[in-house]
XYZ file of C-alpha atoms in Angstrom:
379
model
C 0.000 0.000 0.000
C 1.379 3.401 -0.990
C 1.150 6.703 0.826
C -1.669 9.099 -0.121
C -1.111 10.775 -3.498
C -2.307 14.363 -3.936
C -3.255 15.464 -7.465
C -1.120 18.325 -8.802
C -2.046 20.428 -11.854
C -0.214 22.845 -14.162
C -1.190 25.364 -16.834
C -2.106 23.818 -20.142
C -2.625 20.377 -18.723
C -5.326 18.294 -20.366
C -7.506 16.856 -17.599
C -9.078 13.466 -17.950
C -11.943 11.987 -15.971
C -9.375 10.086 -13.906
C -7.679 13.372 -12.910
C -10.941 14.866 -11.702
C -11.897 11.643 -9.916
C -8.501 11.614 -8.179
C -9.197 15.105 -6.847
C -12.469 13.958 -5.317
C -11.012 10.710 -3.958
C -8.120 12.536 -2.283
C -10.538 14.651 -0.263
C -12.762 11.667 0.526
C -9.799 9.621 1.731
C -8.558 12.430 4.001
C -12.030 12.851 5.505
C -12.347 9.085 6.065
C -8.969 8.866 7.809
C -9.894 11.805 10.029
C -13.249 10.266 10.962
C -11.747 6.839 11.594
C -8.513 7.619 13.432
C -9.279 10.863 15.297
C -12.761 9.748 16.315
C -14.620 6.652 17.460
C -17.182 5.607 14.869
C -20.879 5.277 15.610
C -24.083 7.303 15.661
C -23.323 11.021 15.578
C -26.819 12.508 15.495
C -30.373 11.170 15.605
C -31.051 7.718 14.100
C -33.180 6.599 17.030
C -35.918 3.985 16.711
C -39.400 5.225 17.597
C -42.671 3.294 17.887
C -46.084 4.804 17.136
C -49.176 2.838 18.272
C -51.406 1.636 15.456
C -54.601 -0.432 15.138
C -55.286 -2.830 12.283
C -58.537 -1.576 10.680
C -59.582 -5.109 9.702
C -58.830 -7.096 12.859
C -58.597 -4.377 15.491
C -55.233 -5.815 16.600
C -52.812 -3.410 18.206
C -49.271 -3.014 16.865
C -46.697 -0.280 16.362
C -45.220 1.500 13.375
C -41.435 1.694 13.745
C -39.394 4.443 12.164
C -35.781 5.625 12.186
C -35.305 9.332 12.825
C -33.180 11.465 10.518
C -29.536 11.610 11.490
C -25.881 11.003 10.732
C -23.527 8.129 11.508
C -19.923 7.262 10.715
C -19.269 3.589 10.038
C -16.224 1.501 10.909
C -14.527 2.433 7.628
C -14.806 6.179 8.271
C -17.639 6.631 5.795
C -20.377 9.131 6.610
C -23.970 7.887 6.345
C -26.758 10.464 6.207
C -30.494 9.910 6.620
C -31.975 13.246 5.548
C -35.524 12.270 6.554
C -37.215 9.799 8.907
C -37.664 6.304 7.457
C -40.577 3.973 8.271
C -39.437 0.352 8.556
C -41.271 -2.171 6.404
C -42.612 -5.272 8.088
C -42.195 -7.184 4.835
C -38.414 -6.614 4.987
C -38.323 -8.009 8.513
C -40.467 -10.973 7.528
C -38.081 -11.829 4.671
C -35.248 -12.261 7.189
C -36.903 -13.522 10.368
C -40.430 -14.504 9.426
C -39.751 -18.237 9.796
C -38.600 -17.938 13.412
C -40.662 -19.342 16.234
C -42.462 -16.765 18.409
C -40.046 -15.176 20.864
C -39.860 -12.269 23.280
C -36.263 -11.582 22.252
C -35.768 -8.337 20.275
C -34.139 -8.356 16.834
C -31.300 -5.974 15.840
C -31.675 -3.205 13.256
C -28.596 -2.039 11.334
C -27.612 0.858 9.098
C -25.042 0.469 6.319
C -23.738 2.618 3.461
C -24.998 1.955 -0.070
C -24.145 3.937 -3.204
C -26.964 4.460 -5.673
C -27.373 6.144 -9.028
C -29.140 9.479 -8.577
C -32.628 9.922 -9.936
C -31.433 12.300 -12.664
C -30.829 10.585 -15.992
C -27.270 10.217 -17.252
C -26.295 12.514 -20.152
C -23.896 12.178 -23.058
C -20.948 14.538 -23.414
C -20.452 16.992 -26.274
C -18.684 14.361 -28.398
C -21.610 11.964 -28.227
C -19.719 9.471 -26.082
C -21.799 6.739 -24.412
C -24.006 8.098 -21.664
C -22.668 7.530 -18.148
C -23.708 8.676 -14.667
C -22.073 11.891 -13.551
C -23.134 11.635 -9.935
C -23.155 8.942 -7.229
C -25.652 9.189 -4.380
C -24.022 8.199 -1.093
C -27.124 6.526 0.252
C -27.882 3.889 2.881
C -29.657 0.634 3.604
C -31.518 -0.354 6.759
C -31.156 -4.058 7.492
C -32.808 -6.437 9.942
C -30.546 -8.971 11.617
C -31.038 -12.388 13.110
C -31.028 -12.908 16.870
C -27.454 -12.432 18.056
C -26.271 -10.622 14.920
C -25.572 -7.567 17.073
C -22.307 -9.308 17.992
C -21.153 -8.882 14.389
C -20.672 -5.158 15.002
C -17.881 -5.748 17.519
C -16.228 -8.274 15.182
C -15.873 -5.827 12.280
C -12.273 -5.021 11.373
C -11.353 -1.462 10.368
C -9.467 -0.892 7.112
C -5.687 -0.665 7.108
C -3.947 2.617 7.912
C -3.883 4.744 4.781
C -6.507 2.689 2.984
C -8.816 4.620 0.624
C -12.500 5.044 1.502
C -14.129 1.630 1.735
C -16.942 1.797 -0.782
C -19.711 -0.773 -1.096
C -20.007 -3.704 -1.569
C -17.892 -3.692 1.611
C -20.518 -3.690 4.378
C -19.861 -2.020 7.724
C -22.794 -2.262 10.142
C -23.973 0.441 12.540
C -26.417 -0.854 15.162
C -29.454 1.418 15.585
C -31.449 -0.569 18.148
C -33.897 -3.458 18.330
C -37.490 -4.266 17.364
C -39.935 -6.719 18.869
C -42.080 -8.917 16.646
C -45.415 -10.362 17.758
C -48.040 -12.140 15.648
C -46.563 -10.914 12.381
C -46.331 -7.221 13.364
C -43.900 -4.906 15.102
C -44.827 -4.680 18.785
C -42.116 -2.445 20.281
C -38.571 -1.129 20.192
C -35.624 -1.509 22.557
C -32.399 0.437 22.958
C -30.293 -2.489 24.195
C -30.541 -6.276 24.250
C -28.304 -9.114 25.378
C -25.783 -6.626 26.733
C -25.262 -4.790 23.423
C -26.431 -1.229 22.685
C -25.763 1.216 19.841
C -22.361 2.857 19.953
C -22.047 6.598 19.553
C -19.381 8.659 17.857
C -16.620 9.941 20.121
C -13.281 11.674 20.010
C -9.743 10.410 20.536
C -7.614 13.068 22.213
C -4.913 13.374 24.840
C -5.502 17.105 25.224
C -8.799 18.983 25.296
C -8.594 22.752 25.621
C -11.298 25.336 26.226
C -11.147 28.802 24.668
C -13.481 30.328 27.264
C -11.393 29.208 30.255
C -14.067 26.752 31.408
C -14.385 23.117 30.287
C -17.595 21.184 30.989
C -18.272 17.453 30.723
C -21.871 16.275 30.991
C -23.884 13.137 30.248
C -26.512 14.811 28.046
C -26.354 17.099 25.032
C -28.097 19.907 26.915
C -27.951 21.031 30.539
C -30.825 19.115 32.146
C -31.803 19.554 35.786
C -30.534 16.778 38.046
C -27.963 15.481 35.538
C -24.284 15.274 36.598
C -21.595 17.586 35.271
C -17.874 18.170 35.752
C -16.633 21.737 35.362
C -12.938 22.629 35.150
C -12.246 26.358 35.383
C -9.113 28.466 35.053
C -8.488 32.157 35.439
C -8.344 33.986 38.768
C -10.068 31.195 40.737
C -9.144 27.866 39.138
C -10.852 24.758 40.419
C -12.700 21.548 39.678
C -16.394 21.078 40.496
C -18.453 17.889 40.275
C -22.151 18.428 40.766
C -25.698 18.349 39.408
C -27.397 20.822 37.112
C -29.956 23.183 38.568
C -33.001 24.300 36.622
C -31.195 27.570 35.889
C -28.425 25.715 34.049
C -25.789 26.309 36.731
C -24.071 23.430 38.535
C -24.774 22.793 42.228
C -21.443 21.562 43.664
C -21.245 18.142 45.295
C -17.434 18.089 45.333
C -15.129 21.068 44.903
C -11.345 20.943 44.520
C -9.698 24.351 44.852
C -6.332 25.369 43.397
C -4.707 25.279 46.864
C -5.708 21.623 47.315
C -8.705 22.180 49.582
C -11.377 19.539 48.947
C -15.003 20.125 49.938
C -17.537 17.290 49.781
C -21.252 17.801 50.421
C -21.936 14.123 51.186
C -19.974 11.369 52.918
C -16.552 10.122 51.925
C -15.455 6.482 51.989
C -12.664 4.432 50.553
C -10.313 1.537 51.139
C -8.665 1.623 54.563
C -4.904 1.335 54.217
C -2.598 -0.524 56.595
C -1.657 1.703 59.521
C -4.599 4.040 59.016
C -6.694 5.222 61.964
C -10.215 5.990 60.754
C -12.559 7.634 63.267
C -16.279 8.244 63.611
C -18.030 10.253 66.307
C -21.521 11.358 67.258
C -24.302 10.876 69.792
C -26.156 7.652 70.615
C -28.895 6.644 73.004
C -29.392 3.465 75.005
C -29.849 0.442 72.707
C -28.341 2.037 69.592
C -25.647 0.301 67.550
C -22.483 2.359 67.182
C -21.402 2.869 63.556
C -18.071 1.710 62.152
C -15.635 4.270 60.751
C -15.776 4.700 56.975
C -13.913 1.949 55.156
C -13.964 -0.497 58.085
C -16.104 -3.627 57.679
C -17.483 -6.111 60.249
C -15.380 -8.806 58.558
C -12.201 -6.863 59.326
C -13.211 -6.634 62.981
C -14.139 -10.315 63.180
C -10.867 -11.640 61.750
C -8.637 -9.194 63.619
C -7.486 -7.076 60.700
C -8.910 -4.029 62.473
C -9.263 -3.322 66.192
C -11.920 -0.989 67.593
C -11.409 1.485 70.422
C -14.602 3.064 71.793
C -14.896 5.998 74.162
C -18.295 6.872 75.637
C -19.076 10.046 77.572
C -22.489 10.324 79.309
C -24.568 13.326 78.330
C -26.394 15.317 80.994
C -30.101 14.497 80.762
C -32.785 17.129 80.357
C -34.666 17.572 83.649
C -37.975 19.224 84.508
C -36.613 21.169 87.522
C -33.349 22.849 88.358
C -33.144 20.914 91.627
C -33.102 17.475 90.006
C -29.900 15.553 90.508
C -28.637 12.949 88.073
C -25.955 10.300 88.060
C -24.967 7.689 85.465
C -25.689 4.090 86.373
C -24.180 2.376 83.353
C -22.218 3.619 80.361
C -20.831 0.885 78.152
C -20.948 -0.811 74.762
C -21.167 -4.578 74.348
C -18.993 -6.577 71.888
C -21.622 -5.984 69.186
C -21.156 -2.191 69.639
C -24.624 -1.770 71.169
C -24.811 1.064 73.703
C -25.940 0.436 77.291
C -26.638 3.731 79.051
C -28.845 4.263 82.117
C -29.141 7.340 84.332
C -30.742 7.914 87.760
C -32.722 11.073 88.572
C -33.611 12.383 92.040
C -35.230 15.650 93.122
C -34.670 16.133 96.877
C -37.105 19.055 97.168
C -39.993 17.373 95.400
C -43.051 16.550 97.608
C -42.762 12.867 96.810
C -39.063 12.460 96.230
C -38.322 9.260 94.343
C -35.333 7.850 92.555
C -36.094 7.064 88.912
C -33.923 5.263 86.382
C -34.217 6.137 82.701
C -32.380 5.437 79.393
C -29.579 7.892 78.804
C -27.455 9.237 75.938
C -23.725 9.331 75.284
C -21.247 11.128 73.067
C -19.171 8.465 71.349
C -15.821 8.251 69.618
C -15.087 5.036 67.700
C -11.527 4.637 66.484
C -10.214 1.731 64.388
C -6.577 0.715 64.022
C -5.825 -1.369 60.940
C -3.292 -4.061 61.736
C -0.289 -4.611 59.475
C -0.334 -7.964 57.707
C 2.334 -9.956 55.947
C 2.976 -8.402 52.569
C 1.469 -5.105 53.660
C -2.070 -6.075 52.583
């Protein structure tokens, strides 16, 4: 295989059809290499399967009409496929491929592939009355129905060699659009994914992504939708990294913020693997009968097999009394081996008309500290 050859012209040159075709092919090849090697192929825009409810006027049976929305895809050879308008899928085409199958609830794959066609305009002869020949080629498409499991063929497709020219039909490169369900000889629904395989979408291959505005945003949807996650990297006077959720106003409500000085702010809880030698801690308030929590990253299994050792400190809290003259004293402040709190307090009011000693459940402030034991190999 040779390197790409760029057509070069000079004054007075007589151009043949091959010279003009080479000019077009050079541009097509460059575009295909760009699409294939600087991007990940797949659906770029639209091309979703939609189902519209229908009723058979003769039998009254319910079914759906399935159509593919207009859109653009790039196949595994770097060729662009354009559907300028929505296309209604024909049940007869499906029946030709899968009509003999036994009834099943499994959805069938739907594919898109490139297909050149002669344009509708008639071919014309040149000024020298040479044989008529087409002067245009319509870069069209075909929509194909697959057999059950044919979606796996998409992952098995091999891209063309580096530097290869655009792969024109009859080479077939499949782009999965989705799945249809078939019941009693009619379409009955559509699915986005089946058997662990979903349509793949066009992406970009890059080691560096730069933002001209000084702010770079990554999000999971094309538009800013409320409640959807986003990652915002900002520069300028106050550089930082924010991970959060979109508000209705389009701004991002921070869940985690990393400032330029290294300060990390997290709105929720933080957990992770507990390393050897670490001393995770948890604190709070508990009442009699409550189970004390474990520090983040420490599991009951680690406590049971001795990989982590708990240290618990309990401090009785002063109970709320109805009079200023009421005296109180702790009776029991402890935690059993299952980390369940035992806390009882006695109350006595010496100036009350009927002075009695009462015993009630109490509360404690707790500090639970875990030491992670070193093991052989540092695990």
